[in-house]
mmCIF file of C-alpha atoms in Angstrom:
data_model
loop_
_atom_site.group_PDB
_atom_site.id
_atom_site.type_symbol
_atom_site.label_atom_id
_atom_site.label_comp_id
_atom_site.label_asym_id
_atom_site.label_seq_id
_atom_site.Cartn_x
_atom_site.Cartn_y
_atom_site.Cartn_z
ATOM 1 C CA GLY A 1 144.940 271.573 207.849
ATOM 2 C CA SER A 2 142.804 272.343 204.780
ATOM 3 C CA SER A 3 145.831 273.704 202.959
ATOM 4 C CA SER A 4 147.780 270.505 203.639
ATOM 5 C CA SER A 5 144.814 268.368 202.545
ATOM 6 C CA SER A 6 144.356 270.375 199.359
ATOM 7 C CA SER A 7 148.047 270.081 198.508
ATOM 8 C CA SER A 8 147.970 266.316 199.115
ATOM 9 C CA SER A 9 144.893 265.908 196.907
ATOM 10 C CA SER A 10 146.527 267.883 194.100
ATOM 11 C CA GLU A 11 149.651 265.753 194.255
ATOM 12 C CA THR A 12 147.586 262.559 194.185
ATOM 13 C CA ALA A 13 145.593 263.766 191.185
ATOM 14 C CA ALA A 14 148.769 264.714 189.359
ATOM 15 C CA MET A 15 150.317 261.324 190.012
ATOM 16 C CA ALA A 16 147.170 259.573 188.791
ATOM 17 C CA ALA A 17 147.120 261.660 185.626
ATOM 18 C CA ARG A 18 150.727 260.750 184.892
ATOM 19 C CA ALA A 19 150.027 257.082 185.487
ATOM 20 C CA HIS A 20 147.265 257.058 182.867
ATOM 21 C CA VAL A 21 149.336 258.606 180.101
ATOM 22 C CA SER A 22 150.561 255.828 177.825
ATOM 23 C CA ARG A 23 153.139 257.988 176.040
ATOM 24 C CA LYS A 24 154.680 261.011 177.737
ATOM 25 C CA THR A 25 157.235 263.230 176.017
ATOM 26 C CA VAL A 26 159.723 264.897 178.367
ATOM 27 C CA ALA A 27 162.114 267.640 177.312
ATOM 28 C CA ALA A 28 165.542 267.793 178.979
ATOM 29 C CA ARG A 29 168.855 269.524 178.362
ATOM 30 C CA ARG A 30 172.138 267.642 178.198
ATOM 31 C CA GLY A 31 175.283 269.483 177.266
ATOM 32 C CA GLY A 32 173.299 272.305 175.732
ATOM 33 C CA ARG A 33 171.267 269.921 173.543
ATOM 34 C CA ARG A 34 167.539 269.323 173.799
ATOM 35 C CA VAL A 35 166.801 265.612 174.358
ATOM 36 C CA MET A 36 163.378 264.031 173.870
ATOM 37 C CA VAL A 37 162.630 261.166 176.289
ATOM 38 C CA ILE A 38 159.720 258.870 175.438
ATOM 39 C CA SER A 39 158.038 257.076 178.337
ATOM 40 C CA ASN A 40 155.979 253.918 177.616
ATOM 41 C CA ALA A 41 154.857 253.347 181.192
ATOM 42 C CA LEU A 42 151.727 251.500 180.115
ATOM 43 C CA ALA A 43 152.989 249.856 176.936
ATOM 44 C CA GLN A 44 151.550 246.430 176.232
ATOM 45 C CA LYS A 45 154.002 243.548 175.972
ATOM 46 C CA ALA A 46 153.026 241.211 173.149
ATOM 47 C CA GLU A 47 154.983 237.952 172.975
ATOM 48 C CA TYR A 48 155.104 236.987 169.284
ATOM 49 C CA ILE A 49 155.385 233.187 169.108
ATOM 50 C CA TRP A 50 156.225 230.996 166.135
ATOM 51 C CA TYR A 51 157.810 227.604 165.433
ATOM 52 C CA ASP A 52 160.895 226.936 163.339
ATOM 53 C CA GLY A 53 159.675 223.602 161.921
ATOM 54 C CA ASN A 54 162.542 221.573 163.383
ATOM 55 C CA GLU A 55 160.814 219.809 166.272
ATOM 56 C CA GLY A 56 162.318 216.371 166.637
ATOM 57 C CA SER A 57 165.426 217.043 164.554
ATOM 58 C CA LYS A 58 167.328 218.780 167.365
ATOM 59 C CA ALA A 59 168.923 217.329 170.467
ATOM 60 C CA THR A 60 166.542 216.105 173.188
ATOM 61 C CA MET A 61 166.940 219.264 175.271
ATOM 62 C CA PHE A 62 165.903 221.678 172.505
ATOM 63 C CA ASN A 63 162.514 222.511 170.978
ATOM 64 C CA GLU A 64 161.137 224.363 167.954
ATOM 65 C CA MET A 65 159.318 227.193 169.726
ATOM 66 C CA ARG A 66 160.611 230.742 169.184
ATOM 67 C CA SER A 67 159.390 234.084 170.493
ATOM 68 C CA LYS A 68 160.265 237.704 171.022
ATOM 69 C CA THR A 69 158.547 240.628 172.733
ATOM 70 C CA LYS A 70 157.013 243.622 170.978
ATOM 71 C CA CYS A 71 156.092 246.686 173.037
ATOM 72 C CA ILE A 72 152.860 248.279 171.817
ATOM 73 C CA PRO A 73 152.212 251.834 173.150
ATOM 74 C CA ASN A 74 148.433 251.636 172.835
ATOM 75 C CA PRO A 75 147.251 248.200 174.025
ATOM 76 C CA ILE A 76 145.393 246.045 171.524
ATOM 77 C CA PRO A 77 142.656 243.799 172.964
ATOM 78 C CA VAL A 78 142.872 240.016 172.741
ATOM 79 C CA GLY A 79 141.474 238.998 169.354
ATOM 80 C CA GLY A 80 142.334 242.388 167.854
ATOM 81 C CA GLU A 81 144.523 243.070 164.826
ATOM 82 C CA PHE A 82 148.151 242.933 165.876
ATOM 83 C CA PRO A 83 150.742 244.336 163.459
ATOM 84 C CA GLU A 84 152.991 242.090 161.411
ATOM 85 C CA TRP A 85 156.610 241.860 162.474
ATOM 86 C CA SER A 86 159.792 240.212 161.200
ATOM 87 C CA PHE A 87 162.721 238.156 162.439
ATOM 88 C CA ASP A 88 166.117 236.951 161.288
ATOM 89 C CA GLY A 89 165.352 233.629 159.642
ATOM 90 C CA SER A 90 169.033 232.860 159.146
ATOM 91 C CA SER A 91 169.329 232.458 162.926
ATOM 92 C CA THR A 92 166.448 229.952 163.155
ATOM 93 C CA GLY A 93 167.284 227.862 160.086
ATOM 94 C CA GLN A 94 164.384 229.382 158.127
ATOM 95 C CA ALA A 95 166.311 231.618 155.699
ATOM 96 C CA GLU A 96 169.740 232.272 154.185
ATOM 97 C CA GLY A 97 171.925 235.050 155.501
ATOM 98 C CA ASP A 98 171.841 237.111 152.293
ATOM 99 C CA ASP A 99 168.018 237.370 152.415
ATOM 100 C CA SER A 100 167.140 236.553 155.991
ATOM 101 C CA ASP A 101 163.985 238.510 156.854
ATOM 102 C CA CYS A 102 160.914 236.372 157.536
ATOM 103 C CA ILE A 103 157.523 237.888 158.291
ATOM 104 C CA LEU A 104 155.443 237.129 161.384
ATOM 105 C CA LYS A 105 151.709 237.253 160.677
ATOM 106 C CA PRO A 106 149.606 237.240 163.887
ATOM 107 C CA VAL A 107 146.731 234.739 163.708
ATOM 108 C CA PHE A 108 145.732 234.074 167.324
ATOM 109 C CA SER A 109 146.084 235.952 170.601
ATOM 110 C CA CYS A 110 145.307 235.248 174.239
ATOM 111 C CA PRO A 111 146.071 236.798 177.629
ATOM 112 C CA ASP A 112 149.646 236.354 178.849
ATOM 113 C CA PRO A 113 149.204 234.440 182.120
ATOM 114 C CA ILE A 114 152.813 235.021 183.183
ATOM 115 C CA ARG A 115 153.080 238.785 182.734
ATOM 116 C CA GLY A 116 149.403 239.490 183.424
ATOM 117 C CA GLY A 117 147.742 242.855 182.844
ATOM 118 C CA ASP A 118 147.061 243.811 179.220
ATOM 119 C CA ASN A 119 149.989 241.706 178.027
ATOM 120 C CA VAL A 120 149.315 239.012 175.455
ATOM 121 C CA LEU A 121 150.657 235.947 173.705
ATOM 122 C CA VAL A 122 150.423 236.135 169.910
ATOM 123 C CA ILE A 123 150.682 232.989 167.787
ATOM 124 C CA CYS A 124 152.046 233.789 164.324
ATOM 125 C CA GLU A 125 152.304 232.204 160.907
ATOM 126 C CA VAL A 126 155.660 232.636 159.158
ATOM 127 C CA LEU A 127 155.602 234.215 155.694
ATOM 128 C CA ASN A 128 158.242 234.775 153.049
ATOM 129 C CA PRO A 129 159.091 238.403 152.197
ATOM 130 C CA ASP A 130 156.663 238.255 149.239
ATOM 131 C CA GLY A 131 153.795 237.322 151.558
ATOM 132 C CA THR A 132 153.546 233.651 150.574
ATOM 133 C CA PRO A 133 153.535 230.968 153.292
ATOM 134 C CA HIS A 134 156.990 229.874 154.426
ATOM 135 C CA ALA A 135 157.890 226.209 153.949
ATOM 136 C CA THR A 136 157.560 225.698 157.724
ATOM 137 C CA ASN A 137 154.090 227.280 157.778
ATOM 138 C CA THR A 138 151.834 224.235 158.107
ATOM 139 C CA ARG A 139 148.870 226.250 159.368
ATOM 140 C CA SER A 140 148.227 228.061 156.082
ATOM 141 C CA ARG A 141 147.494 224.795 154.275
ATOM 142 C CA LEU A 142 144.854 223.928 156.862
ATOM 143 C CA VAL A 143 143.283 227.376 156.471
ATOM 144 C CA LYS A 144 143.131 226.900 152.700
ATOM 145 C CA LEU A 145 141.509 223.461 153.031
ATOM 146 C CA LEU A 146 138.769 224.864 155.277
ATOM 147 C CA GLU A 147 138.166 227.920 153.102
ATOM 148 C CA GLU A 148 137.870 225.864 149.916
ATOM 149 C CA ASN A 149 135.630 223.153 151.361
ATOM 150 C CA PRO A 150 132.578 224.512 153.200
ATOM 151 C CA GLU A 151 131.195 220.979 153.455
ATOM 152 C CA ILE A 152 134.040 220.163 155.862
ATOM 153 C CA VAL A 153 133.273 223.223 157.982
ATOM 154 C CA ALA A 154 129.572 222.271 157.987
ATOM 155 C CA GLN A 155 130.509 218.972 159.634
ATOM 156 C CA GLU A 156 131.979 220.910 162.591
ATOM 157 C CA PRO A 157 135.067 218.698 163.078
ATOM 158 C CA LEU A 158 136.343 218.546 166.646
ATOM 159 C CA TYR A 159 139.684 217.408 168.042
ATOM 160 C CA GLY A 160 140.975 216.328 171.415
ATOM 161 C CA PHE A 161 144.785 216.434 171.403
ATOM 162 C CA GLU A 162 146.572 214.440 174.117
ATOM 163 C CA GLN A 163 150.014 216.036 174.416
ATOM 164 C CA GLU A 164 152.426 213.788 176.279
ATOM 165 C CA TYR A 165 155.875 215.036 177.289
ATOM 166 C CA THR A 166 158.842 213.954 179.387
ATOM 167 C CA MET A 167 160.604 216.191 181.877
ATOM 168 C CA ILE A 168 164.395 216.312 181.631
ATOM 169 C CA GLY A 169 166.655 217.723 184.353
ATOM 170 C CA LYS A 170 169.684 219.920 183.758
ATOM 171 C CA ASP A 171 171.871 216.823 183.965
ATOM 172 C CA GLY A 172 170.150 215.343 180.915
ATOM 173 C CA ARG A 173 168.389 212.550 182.820
ATOM 174 C CA VAL A 174 164.634 212.102 183.113
ATOM 175 C CA PHE A 175 163.584 214.450 185.897
ATOM 176 C CA GLY A 176 163.328 212.663 189.252
ATOM 177 C CA TRP A 177 165.141 209.511 188.174
ATOM 178 C CA PRO A 178 167.859 208.362 190.601
ATOM 179 C CA GLU A 179 171.430 209.273 189.705
ATOM 180 C CA GLY A 180 173.193 206.397 187.993
ATOM 181 C CA GLY A 181 170.135 204.149 188.017
ATOM 182 C CA TYR A 182 166.471 203.677 187.251
ATOM 183 C CA PRO A 183 163.211 204.005 189.163
ATOM 184 C CA ALA A 184 160.973 201.027 189.895
ATOM 185 C CA PRO A 185 159.432 199.296 186.841
ATOM 186 C CA GLN A 186 156.354 200.810 185.228
ATOM 187 C CA GLY A 187 153.038 200.141 186.888
ATOM 188 C CA ASP A 188 152.812 202.456 189.889
ATOM 189 C CA PHE A 189 153.227 205.788 188.155
ATOM 190 C CA TYR A 190 150.254 206.274 185.790
ATOM 191 C CA CYS A 191 147.865 208.773 187.417
ATOM 192 C CA GLY A 192 149.892 208.244 190.587
ATOM 193 C CA VAL A 193 150.141 210.384 193.684
ATOM 194 C CA GLY A 194 152.881 210.625 196.277
ATOM 195 C CA ALA A 195 156.570 211.536 196.321
ATOM 196 C CA GLU A 196 157.573 207.981 195.452
ATOM 197 C CA SER A 197 155.372 207.911 192.320
ATOM 198 C CA VAL A 198 155.229 211.438 190.929
ATOM 199 C CA TYR A 199 158.042 213.697 189.735
ATOM 200 C CA GLY A 200 157.655 217.316 188.626
ATOM 201 C CA ARG A 201 154.102 218.130 189.734
ATOM 202 C CA PRO A 202 154.881 221.812 190.567
ATOM 203 C CA LEU A 203 155.612 222.498 186.887
ATOM 204 C CA VAL A 204 152.527 220.562 185.787
ATOM 205 C CA GLU A 205 150.244 222.537 188.097
ATOM 206 C CA ALA A 206 151.820 225.878 187.131
ATOM 207 C CA HIS A 207 151.344 224.995 183.470
ATOM 208 C CA LEU A 208 147.706 224.013 183.979
ATOM 209 C CA ASP A 209 146.986 227.274 185.794
ATOM 210 C CA ALA A 210 148.715 229.275 183.065
ATOM 211 C CA CYS A 211 146.739 227.577 180.277
ATOM 212 C CA ILE A 212 143.455 228.220 182.096
ATOM 213 C CA LYS A 213 144.340 231.889 182.697
ATOM 214 C CA ALA A 214 145.270 232.232 179.030
ATOM 215 C CA GLY A 215 141.834 230.949 178.031
ATOM 216 C CA LEU A 216 143.220 227.950 176.160
ATOM 217 C CA GLY A 217 140.998 224.927 175.613
ATOM 218 C CA ILE A 218 142.858 222.731 178.081
ATOM 219 C CA SER A 219 140.664 219.955 179.441
ATOM 220 C CA GLY A 220 142.901 218.022 181.804
ATOM 221 C CA ILE A 221 146.276 216.683 182.936
ATOM 222 C CA ASN A 222 147.600 213.391 184.263
ATOM 223 C CA ALA A 223 150.824 211.617 185.180
ATOM 224 C CA GLU A 224 151.710 209.086 182.512
ATOM 225 C CA VAL A 225 152.974 205.475 182.557
ATOM 226 C CA MET A 226 156.690 206.293 182.702
ATOM 227 C CA PRO A 227 157.810 208.284 185.768
ATOM 228 C CA GLY A 228 158.658 211.862 184.819
ATOM 229 C CA GLN A 229 156.264 211.647 181.871
ATOM 230 C CA TRP A 230 153.074 213.739 181.841
ATOM 231 C CA GLU A 231 150.175 214.650 179.589
ATOM 232 C CA PHE A 232 147.882 217.616 179.047
ATOM 233 C CA GLN A 233 144.831 217.586 176.820
ATOM 234 C CA ILE A 234 143.609 220.320 174.474
ATOM 235 C CA GLY A 235 140.003 220.067 173.297
ATOM 236 C CA PRO A 236 137.408 219.507 172.172
ATOM 237 C CA VAL A 237 138.213 222.347 169.774
ATOM 238 C CA GLY A 238 138.126 222.981 166.025
ATOM 239 C CA PRO A 239 140.877 222.361 163.424
ATOM 240 C CA LEU A 240 142.668 225.708 163.717
ATOM 241 C CA GLU A 241 142.143 225.975 167.456
ATOM 242 C CA VAL A 242 143.753 222.606 168.168
ATOM 243 C CA GLY A 243 146.960 223.860 166.550
ATOM 244 C CA ASP A 244 146.874 227.399 167.949
ATOM 245 C CA HIS A 245 146.057 226.326 171.495
ATOM 246 C CA THR A 246 148.547 223.453 171.499
ATOM 247 C CA MET A 247 151.367 225.673 170.260
ATOM 248 C CA ALA A 248 150.571 228.288 172.906
ATOM 249 C CA ALA A 249 150.448 225.555 175.564
ATOM 250 C CA ARG A 250 153.764 224.118 174.392
ATOM 251 C CA TRP A 251 155.381 227.544 174.595
ATOM 252 C CA LEU A 252 154.034 228.057 178.113
ATOM 253 C CA LEU A 253 155.384 224.664 179.176
ATOM 254 C CA HIS A 254 158.884 225.529 177.968
ATOM 255 C CA ARG A 255 158.729 229.061 179.360
ATOM 256 C CA LEU A 256 157.643 227.943 182.841
ATOM 257 C CA GLY A 257 160.278 225.218 182.765
ATOM 258 C CA GLU A 258 162.914 227.953 182.585
ATOM 259 C CA ASP A 259 161.953 229.078 186.097
ATOM 260 C CA MET A 260 162.211 225.531 187.497
ATOM 261 C CA GLY A 261 165.275 224.267 185.669
ATOM 262 C CA ILE A 262 163.280 221.626 183.786
ATOM 263 C CA CYS A 263 163.283 220.942 180.049
ATOM 264 C CA SER A 264 160.240 219.235 178.550
ATOM 265 C CA THR A 265 160.878 217.042 175.528
ATOM 266 C CA PHE A 266 158.411 215.644 173.020
ATOM 267 C CA GLU A 267 160.890 213.005 171.829
ATOM 268 C CA PRO A 268 158.918 209.797 171.100
ATOM 269 C CA LYS A 269 161.296 207.491 173.002
ATOM 270 C CA PRO A 270 163.415 209.512 175.450
ATOM 271 C CA ALA A 271 164.163 206.487 177.664
ATOM 272 C CA LYS A 272 165.208 203.371 175.801
ATOM 273 C CA GLY A 273 164.185 199.929 176.984
ATOM 274 C CA ASP A 274 161.050 198.769 178.774
ATOM 275 C CA TRP A 275 159.486 202.203 179.104
ATOM 276 C CA ASN A 276 156.473 203.686 177.352
ATOM 277 C CA GLY A 277 157.117 206.125 174.536
ATOM 278 C CA THR A 278 155.655 209.613 174.299
ATOM 279 C CA GLY A 279 152.748 210.219 171.957
ATOM 280 C CA ALA A 280 150.006 212.636 170.971
ATOM 281 C CA HIS A 281 146.862 210.532 170.648
ATOM 282 C CA THR A 282 144.303 212.560 168.729
ATOM 283 C CA ASN A 283 140.573 212.177 169.235
ATOM 284 C CA PHE A 284 138.452 213.189 166.251
ATOM 285 C CA SER A 285 134.786 213.489 165.387
ATOM 286 C CA THR A 286 132.411 215.075 162.896
ATOM 287 C CA LYS A 287 128.819 216.117 163.365
ATOM 288 C CA ASP A 288 127.667 212.875 161.718
ATOM 289 C CA MET A 289 129.812 210.805 164.085
ATOM 290 C CA ARG A 290 128.427 212.530 167.156
ATOM 291 C CA GLU A 291 124.769 211.944 166.310
ATOM 292 C CA PRO A 292 122.825 208.692 166.965
ATOM 293 C CA GLY A 293 123.792 206.155 164.335
ATOM 294 C CA GLY A 294 127.195 207.824 163.998
ATOM 295 C CA MET A 295 129.067 204.516 164.084
ATOM 296 C CA LYS A 296 128.449 204.250 160.343
ATOM 297 C CA ALA A 297 130.391 207.501 159.797
ATOM 298 C CA ILE A 298 133.112 206.328 162.202
ATOM 299 C CA ASP A 299 133.532 203.054 160.310
ATOM 300 C CA ALA A 300 133.678 204.936 156.999
ATOM 301 C CA ALA A 301 136.367 207.233 158.412
ATOM 302 C CA ILE A 302 138.436 204.265 159.610
ATOM 303 C CA GLU A 303 138.177 202.666 156.174
ATOM 304 C CA ALA A 304 139.419 205.899 154.569
ATOM 305 C CA LEU A 305 142.287 206.173 157.069
ATOM 306 C CA SER A 306 143.370 202.599 156.350
ATOM 307 C CA LYS A 307 144.104 203.617 152.752
ATOM 308 C CA THR A 308 146.370 206.545 153.689
ATOM 309 C CA HIS A 309 148.321 204.959 156.557
ATOM 310 C CA ALA A 310 151.734 205.488 154.947
ATOM 311 C CA GLU A 311 151.141 209.218 154.418
ATOM 312 C CA HIS A 312 150.095 209.693 158.038
ATOM 313 C CA ILE A 313 153.058 207.745 159.402
ATOM 314 C CA ALA A 314 155.460 209.771 157.255
ATOM 315 C CA ASN A 315 154.120 212.991 158.807
ATOM 316 C CA TYR A 316 153.234 211.911 162.333
ATOM 317 C CA GLY A 317 156.524 212.830 163.998
ATOM 318 C CA THR A 318 160.268 212.293 163.840
ATOM 319 C CA GLY A 319 161.608 209.130 165.474
ATOM 320 C CA ASN A 320 158.160 207.576 165.725
ATOM 321 C CA GLU A 321 159.540 204.203 164.620
ATOM 322 C CA GLU A 322 161.163 203.881 168.055
ATOM 323 C CA ARG A 323 157.760 204.271 169.695
ATOM 324 C CA LEU A 324 155.426 202.358 167.344
ATOM 325 C CA THR A 325 156.898 198.904 167.895
ATOM 326 C CA GLY A 326 153.798 196.904 168.744
ATOM 327 C CA LEU A 327 154.787 197.047 172.427
ATOM 328 C CA HIS A 328 153.955 199.530 175.191
ATOM 329 C CA GLU A 329 150.372 200.213 174.060
ATOM 330 C CA THR A 330 151.189 200.771 170.379
ATOM 331 C CA CYS A 331 150.558 199.120 167.035
ATOM 332 C CA ASP A 332 153.518 198.266 164.816
ATOM 333 C CA ILE A 333 154.397 201.215 162.579
ATOM 334 C CA ASP A 334 153.853 199.253 159.356
ATOM 335 C CA THR A 335 150.479 197.851 160.417
ATOM 336 C CA PHE A 336 147.071 199.539 160.363
ATOM 337 C CA ARG A 337 144.533 198.100 162.735
ATOM 338 C CA ALA A 338 141.349 199.384 164.382
ATOM 339 C CA GLY A 339 139.518 198.002 167.391
ATOM 340 C CA VAL A 340 137.252 198.706 170.344
ATOM 341 C CA ALA A 341 138.994 199.649 173.611
ATOM 342 C CA ASP A 342 142.281 198.250 172.219
ATOM 343 C CA ARG A 343 145.277 200.440 172.992
ATOM 344 C CA GLY A 344 147.414 198.286 170.720
ATOM 345 C CA CYS A 345 145.507 199.540 167.686
ATOM 346 C CA SER A 346 146.236 202.344 165.235
ATOM 347 C CA ILE A 347 142.672 203.628 165.636
ATOM 348 C CA ARG A 348 140.817 202.968 168.876
ATOM 349 C CA ILE A 349 137.063 203.166 169.310
ATOM 350 C CA PRO A 350 136.375 203.836 173.008
ATOM 351 C CA ARG A 351 134.109 201.290 174.683
ATOM 352 C CA PRO A 352 131.404 203.867 175.586
ATOM 353 C CA VAL A 353 131.274 204.928 171.916
ATOM 354 C CA ALA A 354 130.796 201.341 170.756
ATOM 355 C CA MET A 355 128.061 200.821 173.351
ATOM 356 C CA LYS A 356 126.138 203.975 172.380
ATOM 357 C CA GLY A 357 126.729 203.606 168.656
ATOM 358 C CA TYR A 358 128.071 207.133 168.112
ATOM 359 C CA GLY A 359 130.802 209.516 169.322
ATOM 360 C CA TYR A 360 134.419 209.721 168.148
ATOM 361 C CA LEU A 361 137.572 207.791 167.234
ATOM 362 C CA GLU A 362 141.099 208.008 168.607
ATOM 363 C CA ASP A 363 144.128 208.079 166.306
ATOM 364 C CA ARG A 364 146.946 206.613 168.420
ATOM 365 C CA ARG A 365 149.679 206.947 165.811
ATOM 366 C CA PRO A 366 150.975 210.540 166.228
ATOM 367 C CA ALA A 367 154.222 210.987 168.147
ATOM 368 C CA ALA A 368 154.476 213.660 170.827
ATOM 369 C CA ASN A 369 156.628 215.840 168.561
ATOM 370 C CA VAL A 370 154.050 215.865 165.758
ATOM 371 C CA ASP A 371 152.876 219.175 164.327
ATOM 372 C CA PRO A 372 149.240 219.573 165.515
ATOM 373 C CA TYR A 373 148.310 221.512 162.363
ATOM 374 C CA VAL A 374 149.537 218.556 160.295
ATOM 375 C CA VAL A 375 147.458 216.067 162.306
ATOM 376 C CA ALA A 376 144.368 218.246 161.903
ATOM 377 C CA TYR A 377 144.971 218.597 158.172
ATOM 378 C CA LEU A 378 145.691 214.944 157.412
ATOM 379 C CA LEU A 379 142.643 213.648 159.273
ATOM 380 C CA LEU A 380 140.420 215.970 157.234
ATOM 381 C CA LYS A 381 142.243 215.169 154.003
ATOM 382 C CA SER A 382 141.926 211.403 154.441
ATOM 383 C CA ILE A 383 138.390 211.286 155.829
ATOM 384 C CA PHE A 384 136.841 213.832 153.450
ATOM 385 C CA GLY A 385 139.039 213.059 150.447
ATOM 386 C CA LYS A 386 139.940 216.722 149.975
ATOM 387 C CA SER A 387 143.366 218.331 149.653
ATOM 388 C CA ALA A 388 144.985 221.766 149.683
ATOM 389 C CA ASP A 389 148.481 220.557 148.730
#
């Protein structure tokens, strides 16, 4: 009995020892040759994520997110220094075939909620081979603006990014819509509940859980005005975080959609006619705005934004003219208007903010397919009068 117990204990210990070796070299003989076999039983899977800069210029069913997996023998903790990598830019529209290597520079990491364990998601900036920012790298400009203007950083700018999206089924129709027809008119779907009002909740809930497990700054979800249209919110977070967390959340939405046969589009007007468009309302505040008497700073910011309306519209998403028509809770694309509790304005001041006299403003102009780094940059550029262009 003791001999059997001792043998069993030895085998268990040996198995445990093997399980805790991250790299194990095994020698074998094949055809008289010595072959070295490398085992990466505990290698970390790091999903390197970037964007190709073509959101909104592709067909409705496609998006700009790209990623590939790097196996790292010795796991690197979240927030650690992940190695640079490269990809074939000629296959993503980011380089020519005769000089196609683009560099991936890790800038943000978080736990991978799908793979679990030590595995991570890694948001990357794209660099040219000489180390300069690629033309599609909109994050680097925001970094430069913050580094060169400590007075902006001192104001602790915060963002709340409302990412709307529309689910599309494999047949190309809005997910849940009846074949060959339309659902009931808008009115019963916003923040609705019940099979007759809500389409696609399993994906929404899976996405929310994934964002929470990843540690992203997600603050809520809701069904939107058009059936099959949803929203998640990122914030309040800082300028870089609003971009990093939104891009990670977008990637997770697309990745989880693979498992459910659902595409999520950020197209501003995926259903033509009397249906709401899809936007990315952005809430913004500075330290001065959030303190008592902050309405003065809010009014000053709105005045500054009124002078740069054309620049914002030009960079607030592709196809936004189909959404900003003056109907369906929007202001006409060529008009700048601010107001209290008015969802037909360019800039809305929430009623509670007006009553207290301090808080934040909401920029209702960005389309759902807008680049969050661009929104963060332009709001700072216009309000503070500083540029890194």
